[in-house]
Amino acid sequence: MASPKKKLHGLVAATITPMTENGEINFSVIGQYVDYLVREQGVKNIFVNGTTGEGLSLSVSERRQVAEEWVTQGRNKLDQVVIHVGALSLKESQELAQHAAEIGADGIAVIAPFFLKPWNKDVLINFLKEVAASAPALPFYYYHIPALTGVKIRAEELLDGIQDKIPTFQGLKFSDTDLLDFGQCVDQNHQRQFSLLFGVDEQLLSGLVMGATGAVGSTYNYLGKKTNEMLEAFERKDFSSALNYQCQICFLIYFSCLGFGVSQTKAIMTLVSGIPMGPPRLPLQKATREFTDNAEAKLKSLDFLSFTGVKDGNLEACS
């Protein structure tokens, strides 16, 4: 994998944790999963044990094992493996951060603790600082997802002076629709020292226009190729094509009923990749047979199950 000093940019797949039908982790398919991301989707950066990976539904031991497997299987294939080590317990988060450093991960990320919540910026930074200090050689990213954590501290406020407190801070995963807050983060990042990774897949083009340097998301597991085409169009300033790609992606997500839940993501990834992702862990429920059958029929109608990507002729361009 790449040197930890390499800036994280481009697409980052928020990986699924494959499971067996009885809810145990299916480590045996992770190597195949890595090859699929690289060869079929053109995605070489991953975010492990996050929301999509059900990290907070796994035991500490399981999270360690999952992280190790991704690092091992990704060696010489993936560019960067970032491990989410956030937890409600500071000690658990520190243990996971230290472990990530020991196994050769390329970075760590931390979500805000969301049961006993930090009530202001300083309290949150104190928590993050203690975790980052457990892996002082690894780039550190804050995972901002207020809709799930209930922690409403603005990302822009957090960024102000954060490297004075956390020298290894390298950026954030911004999983929120507040483009004003994101825009202010970009404004603070005028020297582009941070990786500002947008985390709302269906709004990525908006994030790019605002100044996102990359993106982390669940749909890049199976829409990475199409999203990379959008990024390439944006980079060459072909904004009409970039908009067309974003609309195609939104078409797949909404009109094909693909959904964004972990259960639905696992079902779609199984259909598209042919790699069994299994059910989610309780309290999440397995995607219904009706959902899976409908999704399979619609994906087939778009020739999407042939692993060649969506055929442009099957989707109308945005006007």
PDB file of C-alpha atoms in Angstrom, residues 36-255:
ATOM      1  CA  TYR A  36     -13.402  -6.794  -7.766  1.00  0.00           C
ATOM      2  CA  LEU A  37     -12.991  -3.213  -6.527  1.00  0.00           C
ATOM      3  CA  VAL A  38      -9.678  -2.768  -8.316  1.00  0.00           C
ATOM      4  CA  ARG A  39     -10.408  -4.582 -11.585  1.00  0.00           C
ATOM      5  CA  GLU A  40     -14.106  -3.951 -12.140  1.00  0.00           C
ATOM      6  CA  GLN A  41     -14.720  -0.620 -10.406  1.00  0.00           C
ATOM      7  CA  GLY A  42     -11.317   1.077 -10.594  1.00  0.00           C
ATOM      8  CA  VAL A  43     -11.415   1.869  -6.867  1.00  0.00           C
ATOM      9  CA  LYS A  44      -8.141   1.498  -4.964  1.00  0.00           C
ATOM     10  CA  ASN A  45      -8.883   3.262  -1.669  1.00  0.00           C
ATOM     11  CA  ILE A  46     -11.118   1.840   1.054  1.00  0.00           C
ATOM     12  CA  PHE A  47     -12.733   2.902   4.333  1.00  0.00           C
ATOM     13  CA  VAL A  48     -13.117  -0.133   6.606  1.00  0.00           C
ATOM     14  CA  ASN A  49     -15.451  -0.709   9.576  1.00  0.00           C
ATOM     15  CA  GLY A  50     -17.530   2.393   9.009  1.00  0.00           C
ATOM     16  CA  THR A  51     -21.314   2.656   8.804  1.00  0.00           C
ATOM     17  CA  THR A  52     -21.543   0.514   5.666  1.00  0.00           C
ATOM     18  CA  GLY A  53     -19.175  -2.003   7.252  1.00  0.00           C
ATOM     19  CA  GLU A  54     -21.343  -2.232  10.398  1.00  0.00           C
ATOM     20  CA  GLY A  55     -18.255  -1.424  12.445  1.00  0.00           C
ATOM     21  CA  LEU A  56     -20.192  -0.420  15.528  1.00  0.00           C
ATOM     22  CA  SER A  57     -22.153  -3.692  15.411  1.00  0.00           C
ATOM     23  CA  LEU A  58     -18.934  -5.719  15.584  1.00  0.00           C
ATOM     24  CA  SER A  59     -16.941  -6.655  18.661  1.00  0.00           C
ATOM     25  CA  VAL A  60     -13.505  -5.131  19.137  1.00  0.00           C
ATOM     26  CA  SER A  61     -11.969  -8.519  18.322  1.00  0.00           C
ATOM     27  CA  GLU A  62     -13.990  -8.741  15.101  1.00  0.00           C
ATOM     28  CA  ARG A  63     -13.053  -5.212  14.095  1.00  0.00           C
ATOM     29  CA  ARG A  64      -9.392  -6.043  14.551  1.00  0.00           C
ATOM     30  CA  GLN A  65      -9.720  -9.196  12.453  1.00  0.00           C
ATOM     31  CA  VAL A  66     -11.620  -7.395   9.681  1.00  0.00           C
ATOM     32  CA  ALA A  67      -9.013  -4.623   9.568  1.00  0.00           C
ATOM     33  CA  GLU A  68      -6.178  -7.150   9.401  1.00  0.00           C
ATOM     34  CA  GLU A  69      -7.817  -9.056   6.554  1.00  0.00           C
ATOM     35  CA  TRP A  70      -8.369  -5.959   4.436  1.00  0.00           C
ATOM     36  CA  VAL A  71      -4.803  -4.763   4.995  1.00  0.00           C
ATOM     37  CA  THR A  72      -3.402  -8.205   4.187  1.00  0.00           C
ATOM     38  CA  GLN A  73      -5.523  -8.777   1.089  1.00  0.00           C
ATOM     39  CA  GLY A  74      -5.006  -5.213  -0.125  1.00  0.00           C
ATOM     40  CA  ARG A  75      -1.219  -5.294   0.040  1.00  0.00           C
ATOM     41  CA  ASN A  76       0.284  -4.337  -3.339  1.00  0.00           C
ATOM     42  CA  LYS A  77      -3.233  -3.944  -4.764  1.00  0.00           C
ATOM     43  CA  LEU A  78      -4.848  -1.049  -2.916  1.00  0.00           C
ATOM     44  CA  ASP A  79      -3.425   2.448  -2.545  1.00  0.00           C
ATOM     45  CA  GLN A  80      -4.815   3.304   0.883  1.00  0.00           C
ATOM     46  CA  VAL A  81      -6.679   1.413   3.591  1.00  0.00           C
ATOM     47  CA  VAL A  82      -8.240   3.723   6.178  1.00  0.00           C
ATOM     48  CA  ILE A  83      -9.643   2.025   9.264  1.00  0.00           C
ATOM     49  CA  HIS A  84     -12.539   3.549  11.180  1.00  0.00           C
ATOM     50  CA  VAL A  85     -11.691   3.125  14.869  1.00  0.00           C
ATOM     51  CA  GLY A  86     -14.429   5.207  16.457  1.00  0.00           C
ATOM     52  CA  ALA A  87     -16.262   3.779  19.460  1.00  0.00           C
ATOM     53  CA  LEU A  88     -18.309   4.914  22.432  1.00  0.00           C
ATOM     54  CA  SER A  89     -15.427   3.890  24.700  1.00  0.00           C
ATOM     55  CA  LEU A  90     -12.243   5.931  24.488  1.00  0.00           C
ATOM     56  CA  LYS A  91     -10.182   2.904  25.537  1.00  0.00           C
ATOM     57  CA  GLU A  92     -11.656   0.744  22.770  1.00  0.00           C
ATOM     58  CA  SER A  93     -11.046   3.446  20.207  1.00  0.00           C
ATOM     59  CA  GLN A  94      -7.448   3.813  21.367  1.00  0.00           C
ATOM     60  CA  GLU A  95      -6.919   0.048  21.185  1.00  0.00           C
ATOM     61  CA  LEU A  96      -8.265  -0.057  17.636  1.00  0.00           C
ATOM     62  CA  ALA A  97      -6.131   2.922  16.604  1.00  0.00           C
ATOM     63  CA  GLN A  98      -2.972   1.322  17.964  1.00  0.00           C
ATOM     64  CA  HIS A  99      -3.867  -1.939  16.256  1.00  0.00           C
ATOM     65  CA  ALA A 100      -4.403  -0.154  12.921  1.00  0.00           C
ATOM     66  CA  ALA A 101      -0.885   1.255  13.176  1.00  0.00           C
ATOM     67  CA  GLU A 102       0.580  -2.131  14.060  1.00  0.00           C
ATOM     68  CA  ILE A 103      -0.931  -3.885  11.026  1.00  0.00           C
ATOM     69  CA  GLY A 104       0.187  -1.249   8.533  1.00  0.00           C
ATOM     70  CA  ALA A 105      -3.011   0.659   7.798  1.00  0.00           C
ATOM     71  CA  ASP A 106      -2.643   3.954   5.914  1.00  0.00           C
ATOM     72  CA  GLY A 107      -4.860   6.051   8.155  1.00  0.00           C
ATOM     73  CA  ILE A 108      -7.523   6.026  10.851  1.00  0.00           C
ATOM     74  CA  ALA A 109     -10.877   7.769  11.131  1.00  0.00           C
ATOM     75  CA  VAL A 110     -13.068   8.455  14.147  1.00  0.00           C
ATOM     76  CA  ILE A 111     -16.756   9.198  14.515  1.00  0.00           C
ATOM     77  CA  ALA A 112     -17.982  11.406  17.373  1.00  0.00           C
ATOM     78  CA  PRO A 113     -19.122   9.397  20.420  1.00  0.00           C
ATOM     79  CA  PHE A 114     -22.899   9.509  20.216  1.00  0.00           C
ATOM     80  CA  PHE A 115     -24.396   8.218  23.484  1.00  0.00           C
ATOM     81  CA  LEU A 116     -22.690  10.438  26.025  1.00  0.00           C
ATOM     82  CA  LYS A 117     -22.098  13.199  23.503  1.00  0.00           C
ATOM     83  CA  PRO A 118     -19.467  15.944  23.416  1.00  0.00           C
ATOM     84  CA  TRP A 119     -21.341  19.216  23.796  1.00  0.00           C
ATOM     85  CA  ASN A 120     -18.858  21.569  22.164  1.00  0.00           C
ATOM     86  CA  LYS A 121     -15.862  21.676  19.851  1.00  0.00           C
ATOM     87  CA  ASP A 122     -13.248  21.572  22.594  1.00  0.00           C
ATOM     88  CA  VAL A 123     -14.700  18.481  24.246  1.00  0.00           C
ATOM     89  CA  LEU A 124     -14.912  16.668  20.913  1.00  0.00           C
ATOM     90  CA  ILE A 125     -11.338  17.607  19.995  1.00  0.00           C
ATOM     91  CA  ASN A 126     -10.110  16.354  23.369  1.00  0.00           C
ATOM     92  CA  PHE A 127     -11.646  12.950  22.625  1.00  0.00           C
ATOM     93  CA  LEU A 128     -10.240  12.848  19.083  1.00  0.00           C
ATOM     94  CA  LYS A 129      -6.824  13.962  20.299  1.00  0.00           C
ATOM     95  CA  GLU A 130      -6.560  11.036  22.702  1.00  0.00           C
ATOM     96  CA  VAL A 131      -7.416   8.554  19.964  1.00  0.00           C
ATOM     97  CA  ALA A 132      -5.015  10.094  17.442  1.00  0.00           C
ATOM     98  CA  ALA A 133      -2.199   9.978  19.992  1.00  0.00           C
ATOM     99  CA  SER A 134      -2.504   6.181  20.088  1.00  0.00           C
ATOM    100  CA  ALA A 135      -1.373   6.026  16.452  1.00  0.00           C
ATOM    101  CA  PRO A 136       0.960   9.022  16.143  1.00  0.00           C
ATOM    102  CA  ALA A 137       2.416   7.926  12.809  1.00  0.00           C
ATOM    103  CA  LEU A 138      -0.938   7.577  11.009  1.00  0.00           C
ATOM    104  CA  PRO A 139      -2.956  10.268   9.231  1.00  0.00           C
ATOM    105  CA  PHE A 140      -6.093  11.019  11.222  1.00  0.00           C
ATOM    106  CA  TYR A 141      -9.526  11.799   9.744  1.00  0.00           C
ATOM    107  CA  TYR A 142     -12.698  12.958  11.446  1.00  0.00           C
ATOM    108  CA  TYR A 143     -15.884  11.179  10.336  1.00  0.00           C
ATOM    109  CA  HIS A 144     -18.610  13.838  10.354  1.00  0.00           C
ATOM    110  CA  ILE A 145     -22.092  12.280  10.165  1.00  0.00           C
ATOM    111  CA  PRO A 146     -24.402  14.330  12.420  1.00  0.00           C
ATOM    112  CA  ALA A 147     -27.632  12.702  11.193  1.00  0.00           C
ATOM    113  CA  LEU A 148     -26.540   9.438  12.843  1.00  0.00           C
ATOM    114  CA  THR A 149     -24.502  10.698  15.801  1.00  0.00           C
ATOM    115  CA  GLY A 150     -26.717  13.595  16.811  1.00  0.00           C
ATOM    116  CA  VAL A 151     -23.525  15.602  17.381  1.00  0.00           C
ATOM    117  CA  LYS A 152     -24.294  18.912  15.696  1.00  0.00           C
ATOM    118  CA  ILE A 153     -20.882  20.561  16.035  1.00  0.00           C
ATOM    119  CA  ARG A 154     -20.194  22.106  12.658  1.00  0.00           C
ATOM    120  CA  ALA A 155     -17.280  20.670  10.729  1.00  0.00           C
ATOM    121  CA  GLU A 156     -16.100  24.159   9.820  1.00  0.00           C
ATOM    122  CA  GLU A 157     -15.853  25.030  13.516  1.00  0.00           C
ATOM    123  CA  LEU A 158     -13.938  21.828  14.235  1.00  0.00           C
ATOM    124  CA  LEU A 159     -11.347  22.482  11.511  1.00  0.00           C
ATOM    125  CA  ASP A 160     -10.384  25.858  12.912  1.00  0.00           C
ATOM    126  CA  GLY A 161      -6.960  25.327  14.488  1.00  0.00           C
ATOM    127  CA  ILE A 162      -7.359  21.550  14.774  1.00  0.00           C
ATOM    128  CA  GLN A 163      -3.808  20.724  13.678  1.00  0.00           C
ATOM    129  CA  ASP A 164      -2.501  22.661  16.666  1.00  0.00           C
ATOM    130  CA  LYS A 165      -4.249  20.077  18.855  1.00  0.00           C
ATOM    131  CA  ILE A 166      -3.978  17.021  16.565  1.00  0.00           C
ATOM    132  CA  PRO A 167      -0.779  17.269  14.463  1.00  0.00           C
ATOM    133  CA  THR A 168      -1.685  14.136  12.478  1.00  0.00           C
ATOM    134  CA  PHE A 169      -5.067  15.507  11.389  1.00  0.00           C
ATOM    135  CA  GLN A 170      -5.326  15.164   7.607  1.00  0.00           C
ATOM    136  CA  GLY A 171      -8.971  15.761   6.764  1.00  0.00           C
ATOM    137  CA  LEU A 172     -12.547  14.681   7.185  1.00  0.00           C
ATOM    138  CA  LYS A 173     -15.263  12.492   5.758  1.00  0.00           C
ATOM    139  CA  PHE A 174     -18.165  14.919   5.410  1.00  0.00           C
ATOM    140  CA  SER A 175     -21.373  12.854   5.412  1.00  0.00           C
ATOM    141  CA  ASP A 176     -23.923  15.639   5.602  1.00  0.00           C
ATOM    142  CA  THR A 177     -26.038  17.630   3.156  1.00  0.00           C
ATOM    143  CA  ASP A 178     -25.152  21.019   4.685  1.00  0.00           C
ATOM    144  CA  LEU A 179     -23.258  22.525   1.760  1.00  0.00           C
ATOM    145  CA  LEU A 180     -22.854  25.824   3.615  1.00  0.00           C
ATOM    146  CA  ASP A 181     -20.846  24.056   6.309  1.00  0.00           C
ATOM    147  CA  PHE A 182     -18.885  22.114   3.686  1.00  0.00           C
ATOM    148  CA  GLY A 183     -18.185  25.272   1.699  1.00  0.00           C
ATOM    149  CA  GLN A 184     -16.797  26.934   4.807  1.00  0.00           C
ATOM    150  CA  CYS A 185     -14.549  23.906   5.338  1.00  0.00           C
ATOM    151  CA  VAL A 186     -13.270  24.358   1.788  1.00  0.00           C
ATOM    152  CA  ASP A 187     -12.701  28.062   2.406  1.00  0.00           C
ATOM    153  CA  GLN A 188     -10.598  27.233   5.468  1.00  0.00           C
ATOM    154  CA  ASN A 189      -8.686  24.724   3.354  1.00  0.00           C
ATOM    155  CA  HIS A 190      -7.543  27.273   0.772  1.00  0.00           C
ATOM    156  CA  GLN A 191      -3.995  25.940   0.967  1.00  0.00           C
ATOM    157  CA  ARG A 192      -5.424  22.443   0.324  1.00  0.00           C
ATOM    158  CA  GLN A 193      -3.563  20.881   3.215  1.00  0.00           C
ATOM    159  CA  PHE A 194      -6.542  18.685   4.129  1.00  0.00           C
ATOM    160  CA  SER A 195      -8.403  15.904   2.326  1.00  0.00           C
ATOM    161  CA  LEU A 196     -12.056  16.967   2.222  1.00  0.00           C
ATOM    162  CA  LEU A 197     -13.908  13.779   1.342  1.00  0.00           C
ATOM    163  CA  PHE A 198     -17.576  14.191   0.489  1.00  0.00           C
ATOM    164  CA  GLY A 199     -19.812  11.463   1.859  1.00  0.00           C
ATOM    165  CA  VAL A 200     -23.224  11.970   0.216  1.00  0.00           C
ATOM    166  CA  ASP A 201     -22.979   9.902  -2.961  1.00  0.00           C
ATOM    167  CA  GLU A 202     -26.014  11.288  -4.772  1.00  0.00           C
ATOM    168  CA  GLN A 203     -24.728  14.854  -4.271  1.00  0.00           C
ATOM    169  CA  LEU A 204     -21.074  14.248  -5.139  1.00  0.00           C
ATOM    170  CA  LEU A 205     -21.049  16.556  -8.153  1.00  0.00           C
ATOM    171  CA  SER A 206     -22.238  19.389  -5.912  1.00  0.00           C
ATOM    172  CA  GLY A 207     -19.461  18.519  -3.491  1.00  0.00           C
ATOM    173  CA  LEU A 208     -16.890  18.615  -6.302  1.00  0.00           C
ATOM    174  CA  VAL A 209     -18.085  22.028  -7.413  1.00  0.00           C
ATOM    175  CA  MET A 210     -17.755  23.224  -3.810  1.00  0.00           C
ATOM    176  CA  GLY A 211     -14.172  21.925  -3.657  1.00  0.00           C
ATOM    177  CA  ALA A 212     -14.210  18.310  -2.447  1.00  0.00           C
ATOM    178  CA  THR A 213     -10.889  16.562  -2.997  1.00  0.00           C
ATOM    179  CA  GLY A 214     -12.438  13.082  -3.004  1.00  0.00           C
ATOM    180  CA  ALA A 215     -15.363  11.021  -1.796  1.00  0.00           C
ATOM    181  CA  VAL A 216     -16.132   8.142   0.558  1.00  0.00           C
ATOM    182  CA  GLY A 217     -19.306   6.169  -0.053  1.00  0.00           C
ATOM    183  CA  SER A 218     -21.084   2.840  -0.141  1.00  0.00           C
ATOM    184  CA  THR A 219     -22.205   3.073  -3.775  1.00  0.00           C
ATOM    185  CA  TYR A 220     -18.611   3.145  -5.006  1.00  0.00           C
ATOM    186  CA  ASN A 221     -18.556  -0.577  -4.271  1.00  0.00           C
ATOM    187  CA  TYR A 222     -20.741  -1.131  -7.341  1.00  0.00           C
ATOM    188  CA  LEU A 223     -20.930   2.298  -9.031  1.00  0.00           C
ATOM    189  CA  GLY A 224     -17.222   3.098  -8.802  1.00  0.00           C
ATOM    190  CA  LYS A 225     -16.633   2.817 -12.540  1.00  0.00           C
ATOM    191  CA  LYS A 226     -19.493   5.165 -13.396  1.00  0.00           C
ATOM    192  CA  THR A 227     -18.493   7.610 -10.649  1.00  0.00           C
ATOM    193  CA  ASN A 228     -14.882   7.606 -11.809  1.00  0.00           C
ATOM    194  CA  GLU A 229     -16.148   8.586 -15.253  1.00  0.00           C
ATOM    195  CA  MET A 230     -17.917  11.526 -13.622  1.00  0.00           C
ATOM    196  CA  LEU A 231     -14.717  12.542 -11.823  1.00  0.00           C
ATOM    197  CA  GLU A 232     -12.750  12.364 -15.082  1.00  0.00           C
ATOM    198  CA  ALA A 233     -15.333  14.518 -16.873  1.00  0.00           C
ATOM    199  CA  PHE A 234     -15.235  17.060 -14.048  1.00  0.00           C
ATOM    200  CA  GLU A 235     -11.426  17.182 -14.118  1.00  0.00           C
ATOM    201  CA  ARG A 236     -11.404  17.968 -17.847  1.00  0.00           C
ATOM    202  CA  LYS A 237     -14.104  20.610 -17.237  1.00  0.00           C
ATOM    203  CA  ASP A 238     -16.696  18.726 -19.266  1.00  0.00           C
ATOM    204  CA  PHE A 239     -19.444  19.708 -16.874  1.00  0.00           C
ATOM    205  CA  SER A 240     -22.284  18.623 -19.142  1.00  0.00           C
ATOM    206  CA  SER A 241     -20.956  15.049 -19.181  1.00  0.00           C
ATOM    207  CA  ALA A 242     -20.265  15.175 -15.439  1.00  0.00           C
ATOM    208  CA  LEU A 243     -23.890  16.185 -14.830  1.00  0.00           C
ATOM    209  CA  ASN A 244     -25.075  13.410 -17.110  1.00  0.00           C
ATOM    210  CA  TYR A 245     -23.077  10.833 -15.137  1.00  0.00           C
ATOM    211  CA  GLN A 246     -24.413  12.174 -11.825  1.00  0.00           C
ATOM    212  CA  CYS A 247     -27.956  11.910 -13.134  1.00  0.00           C
ATOM    213  CA  GLN A 248     -27.340   8.345 -14.279  1.00  0.00           C
ATOM    214  CA  ILE A 249     -26.056   7.472 -10.819  1.00  0.00           C
ATOM    215  CA  CYS A 250     -29.102   9.070  -9.200  1.00  0.00           C
ATOM    216  CA  PHE A 251     -31.335   7.170 -11.624  1.00  0.00           C
ATOM    217  CA  LEU A 252     -29.808   3.897 -10.498  1.00  0.00           C
ATOM    218  CA  ILE A 253     -30.024   4.789  -6.838  1.00  0.00           C
ATOM    219  CA  TYR A 254     -33.589   6.074  -6.783  1.00  0.00           C
ATOM    220  CA  PHE A 255     -35.571   4.848  -9.758  1.00  0.00           C
TER     221      PHE A 255
END
